[in-house]
Amino acid sequence: MFYRDERLALFIDGSNLYAAARSLGFDIDYKLLRQEFMRRGKLVRAFYYTALLENDEYSPIRPLVDWLHYNGYSMVTKPAKEFTDSMGRRKVKGNMDIELAVDAMELAPFLDHAVIFSGDGDFRPLIEALQRKGVRVSVVSTIRSQPPMIADELRRQADNFIELFELRDVIGRPTRETRQDESDDTQTDV
């Protein structure tokens, strides 16, 4: 699936990967994720795409964005659009598909393998275009969630489909309950 001497890049659709991991019941350890793919080949770049609420005083994703930026990820962000739907509910929209596609096409001449962390079927034409340029494409998402988080046409177009659940032991962070249980075990009675 991966060759040690191939140049590879990661294209992470942040909200899509978060939703997929959450549906499988685990959190991603991004340090371990980067290390895993550095082990699999020559990592040229690891992109992370997310929209940010600019008008909120505190965004829950801001600490992650800052950590990723300082730890080897190329961050691509833009302001999210906030609106109220017809039912009066507050909604946030922040699609990063175009930014991801442009970066992937620009980097294609320097890659042997692109790894796209998303199940969004809109990326099928991107995968097809990368393949025409001689780039192998792996897609990381899940079919184990209900409903599956990956579009069938995306999975079929990719050279490789990597089930996110199978990476859990390699790139997953212990859940908060597990960490709490471990700290309880280390306490001694006096």
PDB file of C-alpha atoms in Angstrom:
ATOM      1  CA  MET A   1       0.000   0.000   0.000  1.00  0.00           C
ATOM      2  CA  PHE A   2       2.838   2.416   0.892  1.00  0.00           C
ATOM      3  CA  TYR A   3       6.443   2.373  -0.327  1.00  0.00           C
ATOM      4  CA  ARG A   4       9.198   3.685   1.973  1.00  0.00           C
ATOM      5  CA  ASP A   5      10.818   5.809  -0.746  1.00  0.00           C
ATOM      6  CA  GLU A   6       7.657   7.499  -2.032  1.00  0.00           C
ATOM      7  CA  ARG A   7       6.993  11.180  -1.433  1.00  0.00           C
ATOM      8  CA  LEU A   8       3.653  11.602   0.246  1.00  0.00           C
ATOM      9  CA  ALA A   9       1.436  14.373   1.548  1.00  0.00           C
ATOM     10  CA  LEU A  10      -1.525  14.364   3.909  1.00  0.00           C
ATOM     11  CA  PHE A  11      -4.634  16.413   3.152  1.00  0.00           C
ATOM     12  CA  ILE A  12      -6.818  16.436   6.271  1.00  0.00           C
ATOM     13  CA  ASP A  13     -10.389  17.704   6.077  1.00  0.00           C
ATOM     14  CA  GLY A  14     -10.484  18.600   9.779  1.00  0.00           C
ATOM     15  CA  SER A  15     -14.224  18.605  10.392  1.00  0.00           C
ATOM     16  CA  ASN A  16     -14.745  15.417   8.362  1.00  0.00           C
ATOM     17  CA  LEU A  17     -11.960  13.525  10.168  1.00  0.00           C
ATOM     18  CA  TYR A  18     -13.215  14.751  13.554  1.00  0.00           C
ATOM     19  CA  ALA A  19     -16.761  13.554  12.781  1.00  0.00           C
ATOM     20  CA  ALA A  20     -15.531  10.156  11.541  1.00  0.00           C
ATOM     21  CA  ALA A  21     -13.314   9.550  14.590  1.00  0.00           C
ATOM     22  CA  ARG A  22     -16.083  10.696  16.920  1.00  0.00           C
ATOM     23  CA  SER A  23     -18.549   8.305  15.277  1.00  0.00           C
ATOM     24  CA  LEU A  24     -16.052   5.512  16.016  1.00  0.00           C
ATOM     25  CA  GLY A  25     -15.615   6.623  19.634  1.00  0.00           C
ATOM     26  CA  PHE A  26     -12.040   7.895  19.702  1.00  0.00           C
ATOM     27  CA  ASP A  27      -9.961  11.056  19.415  1.00  0.00           C
ATOM     28  CA  ILE A  28      -7.041  11.519  17.027  1.00  0.00           C
ATOM     29  CA  ASP A  29      -3.536  12.051  18.418  1.00  0.00           C
ATOM     30  CA  TYR A  30      -2.116  14.250  15.657  1.00  0.00           C
ATOM     31  CA  LYS A  31       1.477  13.753  16.790  1.00  0.00           C
ATOM     32  CA  LEU A  32       1.057   9.989  16.374  1.00  0.00           C
ATOM     33  CA  LEU A  33      -0.765  10.462  13.048  1.00  0.00           C
ATOM     34  CA  ARG A  34       2.127  12.485  11.613  1.00  0.00           C
ATOM     35  CA  GLN A  35       4.697   9.993  12.949  1.00  0.00           C
ATOM     36  CA  GLU A  36       2.780   7.067  11.437  1.00  0.00           C
ATOM     37  CA  PHE A  37       2.865   8.549   7.955  1.00  0.00           C
ATOM     38  CA  MET A  38       6.495   9.664   8.309  1.00  0.00           C
ATOM     39  CA  ARG A  39       7.206   5.988   8.960  1.00  0.00           C
ATOM     40  CA  ARG A  40       5.264   4.938   5.844  1.00  0.00           C
ATOM     41  CA  GLY A  41       7.132   7.195   3.403  1.00  0.00           C
ATOM     42  CA  LYS A  42       8.870  10.528   2.882  1.00  0.00           C
ATOM     43  CA  LEU A  43       6.333  13.012   4.244  1.00  0.00           C
ATOM     44  CA  VAL A  44       6.545  16.170   2.150  1.00  0.00           C
ATOM     45  CA  ARG A  45       3.693  18.060   3.826  1.00  0.00           C
ATOM     46  CA  ALA A  46       0.773  17.508   6.199  1.00  0.00           C
ATOM     47  CA  PHE A  47      -2.081  19.942   5.559  1.00  0.00           C
ATOM     48  CA  TYR A  48      -4.957  20.470   7.976  1.00  0.00           C
ATOM     49  CA  TYR A  49      -8.056  22.340   6.745  1.00  0.00           C
ATOM     50  CA  THR A  50     -10.626  23.952   9.013  1.00  0.00           C
ATOM     51  CA  ALA A  51     -12.961  26.919   9.190  1.00  0.00           C
ATOM     52  CA  LEU A  52     -12.829  29.104  12.298  1.00  0.00           C
ATOM     53  CA  LEU A  53     -15.455  31.276  13.940  1.00  0.00           C
ATOM     54  CA  GLU A  54     -13.652  34.602  13.943  1.00  0.00           C
ATOM     55  CA  ASN A  55     -16.194  36.591  15.950  1.00  0.00           C
ATOM     56  CA  ASP A  56     -16.271  34.281  18.987  1.00  0.00           C
ATOM     57  CA  GLU A  57     -13.986  35.302  21.847  1.00  0.00           C
ATOM     58  CA  TYR A  58     -12.990  31.669  22.322  1.00  0.00           C
ATOM     59  CA  SER A  59     -13.142  28.981  19.693  1.00  0.00           C
ATOM     60  CA  PRO A  60     -12.879  25.408  21.012  1.00  0.00           C
ATOM     61  CA  ILE A  61     -10.780  24.447  17.997  1.00  0.00           C
ATOM     62  CA  ARG A  62      -8.234  27.289  18.432  1.00  0.00           C
ATOM     63  CA  PRO A  63      -5.889  25.342  20.809  1.00  0.00           C
ATOM     64  CA  LEU A  64      -5.780  22.433  18.332  1.00  0.00           C
ATOM     65  CA  VAL A  65      -5.097  24.774  15.404  1.00  0.00           C
ATOM     66  CA  ASP A  66      -2.263  26.468  17.316  1.00  0.00           C
ATOM     67  CA  TRP A  67      -0.770  23.121  18.418  1.00  0.00           C
ATOM     68  CA  LEU A  68      -0.890  21.712  14.876  1.00  0.00           C
ATOM     69  CA  HIS A  69       0.710  24.874  13.486  1.00  0.00           C
ATOM     70  CA  TYR A  70       3.652  24.580  15.902  1.00  0.00           C
ATOM     71  CA  ASN A  71       4.040  20.828  15.388  1.00  0.00           C
ATOM     72  CA  GLY A  72       4.680  20.385  11.697  1.00  0.00           C
ATOM     73  CA  TYR A  73       1.263  20.817  10.091  1.00  0.00           C
ATOM     74  CA  SER A  74       0.533  23.359   7.378  1.00  0.00           C
ATOM     75  CA  MET A  75      -2.642  25.028   8.574  1.00  0.00           C
ATOM     76  CA  VAL A  76      -5.227  26.236   6.082  1.00  0.00           C
ATOM     77  CA  THR A  77      -8.040  28.154   7.737  1.00  0.00           C
ATOM     78  CA  LYS A  78     -10.720  30.605   6.762  1.00  0.00           C
ATOM     79  CA  PRO A  79     -13.547  32.332   8.591  1.00  0.00           C
ATOM     80  CA  ALA A  80     -16.685  30.253   8.952  1.00  0.00           C
ATOM     81  CA  LYS A  81     -19.950  31.782   7.796  1.00  0.00           C
ATOM     82  CA  GLU A  82     -22.640  32.019  10.435  1.00  0.00           C
ATOM     83  CA  PHE A  83     -26.337  32.161   9.528  1.00  0.00           C
ATOM     84  CA  THR A  84     -29.806  31.408  10.852  1.00  0.00           C
ATOM     85  CA  ASP A  85     -31.793  28.726   9.008  1.00  0.00           C
ATOM     86  CA  SER A  86     -35.513  28.819   8.194  1.00  0.00           C
ATOM     87  CA  MET A  87     -36.318  27.201  11.567  1.00  0.00           C
ATOM     88  CA  GLY A  88     -34.483  29.956  13.439  1.00  0.00           C
ATOM     89  CA  ARG A  89     -31.520  27.751  14.376  1.00  0.00           C
ATOM     90  CA  ARG A  90     -27.990  29.153  14.342  1.00  0.00           C
ATOM     91  CA  LYS A  91     -25.865  27.335  11.733  1.00  0.00           C
ATOM     92  CA  VAL A  92     -22.190  27.529  10.824  1.00  0.00           C
ATOM     93  CA  LYS A  93     -20.827  26.765   7.366  1.00  0.00           C
ATOM     94  CA  GLY A  94     -17.161  26.457   6.539  1.00  0.00           C
ATOM     95  CA  ASN A  95     -16.378  24.301   3.525  1.00  0.00           C
ATOM     96  CA  MET A  96     -12.663  23.861   2.760  1.00  0.00           C
ATOM     97  CA  ASP A  97     -12.987  21.597  -0.317  1.00  0.00           C
ATOM     98  CA  ILE A  98     -11.636  24.111  -2.849  1.00  0.00           C
ATOM     99  CA  GLU A  99      -8.584  24.965  -0.735  1.00  0.00           C
ATOM    100  CA  LEU A 100      -7.756  21.273  -0.305  1.00  0.00           C
ATOM    101  CA  ALA A 101      -8.192  20.545  -4.011  1.00  0.00           C
ATOM    102  CA  VAL A 102      -6.029  23.498  -5.105  1.00  0.00           C
ATOM    103  CA  ASP A 103      -3.215  22.534  -2.703  1.00  0.00           C
ATOM    104  CA  ALA A 104      -3.325  18.889  -3.825  1.00  0.00           C
ATOM    105  CA  MET A 105      -3.116  19.828  -7.513  1.00  0.00           C
ATOM    106  CA  GLU A 106      -0.289  22.318  -6.912  1.00  0.00           C
ATOM    107  CA  LEU A 107       1.722  19.747  -4.952  1.00  0.00           C
ATOM    108  CA  ALA A 108       0.991  16.833  -7.337  1.00  0.00           C
ATOM    109  CA  PRO A 109       4.219  17.221  -9.410  1.00  0.00           C
ATOM    110  CA  PHE A 110       6.230  16.698  -6.220  1.00  0.00           C
ATOM    111  CA  LEU A 111       4.304  13.676  -4.906  1.00  0.00           C
ATOM    112  CA  ASP A 112       4.059   9.955  -5.466  1.00  0.00           C
ATOM    113  CA  HIS A 113       1.174   9.426  -3.044  1.00  0.00           C
ATOM    114  CA  ALA A 114      -1.564  11.692  -1.648  1.00  0.00           C
ATOM    115  CA  VAL A 115      -3.505  10.687   1.455  1.00  0.00           C
ATOM    116  CA  ILE A 116      -6.882  12.385   1.776  1.00  0.00           C
ATOM    117  CA  PHE A 117      -8.584  12.245   5.171  1.00  0.00           C
ATOM    118  CA  SER A 118     -12.211  12.730   4.156  1.00  0.00           C
ATOM    119  CA  GLY A 119     -15.181  10.719   3.022  1.00  0.00           C
ATOM    120  CA  ASP A 120     -16.725  13.577   1.044  1.00  0.00           C
ATOM    121  CA  GLY A 121     -17.811  12.381  -2.423  1.00  0.00           C
ATOM    122  CA  ASP A 122     -17.047  15.852  -3.816  1.00  0.00           C
ATOM    123  CA  PHE A 123     -13.364  14.827  -3.797  1.00  0.00           C
ATOM    124  CA  ARG A 124     -13.857  12.095  -6.438  1.00  0.00           C
ATOM    125  CA  PRO A 125     -12.916  14.394  -9.367  1.00  0.00           C
ATOM    126  CA  LEU A 126      -9.820  15.536  -7.434  1.00  0.00           C
ATOM    127  CA  ILE A 127      -8.703  11.941  -6.948  1.00  0.00           C
ATOM    128  CA  GLU A 128      -9.275  11.245 -10.637  1.00  0.00           C
ATOM    129  CA  ALA A 129      -7.197  14.334 -11.606  1.00  0.00           C
ATOM    130  CA  LEU A 130      -4.354  13.363  -9.237  1.00  0.00           C
ATOM    131  CA  GLN A 131      -4.319   9.836 -10.664  1.00  0.00           C
ATOM    132  CA  ARG A 132      -4.056  11.234 -14.219  1.00  0.00           C
ATOM    133  CA  LYS A 133      -0.906  13.017 -13.024  1.00  0.00           C
ATOM    134  CA  GLY A 134       0.551   9.718 -11.816  1.00  0.00           C
ATOM    135  CA  VAL A 135      -0.136  10.242  -8.116  1.00  0.00           C
ATOM    136  CA  ARG A 136      -1.475   7.301  -6.135  1.00  0.00           C
ATOM    137  CA  VAL A 137      -4.296   8.293  -3.781  1.00  0.00           C
ATOM    138  CA  SER A 138      -5.347   6.762  -0.483  1.00  0.00           C
ATOM    139  CA  VAL A 139      -8.512   7.842   1.287  1.00  0.00           C
ATOM    140  CA  VAL A 140      -8.890   7.569   5.061  1.00  0.00           C
ATOM    141  CA  SER A 141     -12.454   7.432   6.403  1.00  0.00           C
ATOM    142  CA  THR A 142     -14.862   4.841   7.756  1.00  0.00           C
ATOM    143  CA  ILE A 143     -17.557   2.488   6.551  1.00  0.00           C
ATOM    144  CA  ARG A 144     -18.081   1.185  10.097  1.00  0.00           C
ATOM    145  CA  SER A 145     -20.231   4.099  11.250  1.00  0.00           C
ATOM    146  CA  GLN A 146     -23.984   4.236  10.718  1.00  0.00           C
ATOM    147  CA  PRO A 147     -24.403   5.644   8.164  1.00  0.00           C
ATOM    148  CA  PRO A 148     -20.925   5.178   6.616  1.00  0.00           C
ATOM    149  CA  MET A 149     -18.860   8.385   6.593  1.00  0.00           C
ATOM    150  CA  ILE A 150     -17.410   7.742   3.131  1.00  0.00           C
ATOM    151  CA  ALA A 151     -19.154   8.140  -0.203  1.00  0.00           C
ATOM    152  CA  ASP A 152     -19.067   4.909  -2.186  1.00  0.00           C
ATOM    153  CA  GLU A 153     -17.847   6.663  -5.352  1.00  0.00           C
ATOM    154  CA  LEU A 154     -14.889   8.138  -3.444  1.00  0.00           C
ATOM    155  CA  ARG A 155     -13.877   4.765  -2.034  1.00  0.00           C
ATOM    156  CA  ARG A 156     -14.110   3.165  -5.474  1.00  0.00           C
ATOM    157  CA  GLN A 157     -12.037   5.907  -7.146  1.00  0.00           C
ATOM    158  CA  ALA A 158      -9.183   5.787  -4.624  1.00  0.00           C
ATOM    159  CA  ASP A 159      -6.217   3.480  -5.155  1.00  0.00           C
ATOM    160  CA  ASN A 160      -6.454   2.493  -1.486  1.00  0.00           C
ATOM    161  CA  PHE A 161      -9.142   2.851   1.137  1.00  0.00           C
ATOM    162  CA  ILE A 162      -7.868   2.965   4.717  1.00  0.00           C
ATOM    163  CA  GLU A 163     -10.486   2.209   7.341  1.00  0.00           C
ATOM    164  CA  LEU A 164     -10.042   4.790  10.104  1.00  0.00           C
ATOM    165  CA  PHE A 165     -11.132   2.261  12.740  1.00  0.00           C
ATOM    166  CA  GLU A 166      -8.113   0.103  11.853  1.00  0.00           C
ATOM    167  CA  LEU A 167      -5.794   3.055  12.608  1.00  0.00           C
ATOM    168  CA  ARG A 168      -7.355   3.618  16.047  1.00  0.00           C
ATOM    169  CA  ASP A 169      -4.659   1.722  17.972  1.00  0.00           C
ATOM    170  CA  VAL A 170      -1.912   3.560  16.064  1.00  0.00           C
ATOM    171  CA  ILE A 171      -3.205   7.167  16.022  1.00  0.00           C
ATOM    172  CA  GLY A 172      -5.932   7.196  18.694  1.00  0.00           C
ATOM    173  CA  ARG A 173      -5.688   9.033  21.980  1.00  0.00           C
ATOM    174  CA  PRO A 174      -6.894   7.277  25.104  1.00  0.00           C
ATOM    175  CA  THR A 175     -10.432   8.399  25.911  1.00  0.00           C
ATOM    176  CA  ARG A 176     -10.933  10.658  28.912  1.00  0.00           C
ATOM    177  CA  GLU A 177     -12.580   7.800  30.808  1.00  0.00           C
ATOM    178  CA  THR A 178      -9.533   5.577  30.204  1.00  0.00           C
ATOM    179  CA  ARG A 179      -7.146   8.305  31.357  1.00  0.00           C
ATOM    180  CA  GLN A 180      -9.282   8.895  34.465  1.00  0.00           C
ATOM    181  CA  ASP A 181      -9.345   5.150  35.242  1.00  0.00           C
ATOM    182  CA  GLU A 182      -5.553   4.989  34.891  1.00  0.00           C
ATOM    183  CA  SER A 183      -5.063   7.941  37.270  1.00  0.00           C
ATOM    184  CA  ASP A 184      -7.457   6.282  39.762  1.00  0.00           C
ATOM    185  CA  ASP A 185      -5.323   3.114  39.608  1.00  0.00           C
ATOM    186  CA  THR A 186      -2.166   5.029  40.516  1.00  0.00           C
ATOM    187  CA  GLN A 187      -3.637   6.459  43.716  1.00  0.00           C
ATOM    188  CA  THR A 188      -2.837   4.562  46.890  1.00  0.00           C
ATOM    189  CA  ASP A 189      -4.807   4.346  50.098  1.00  0.00           C
ATOM    190  CA  VAL A 190      -3.095   5.737  53.188  1.00  0.00           C
TER     191      VAL A 190
END
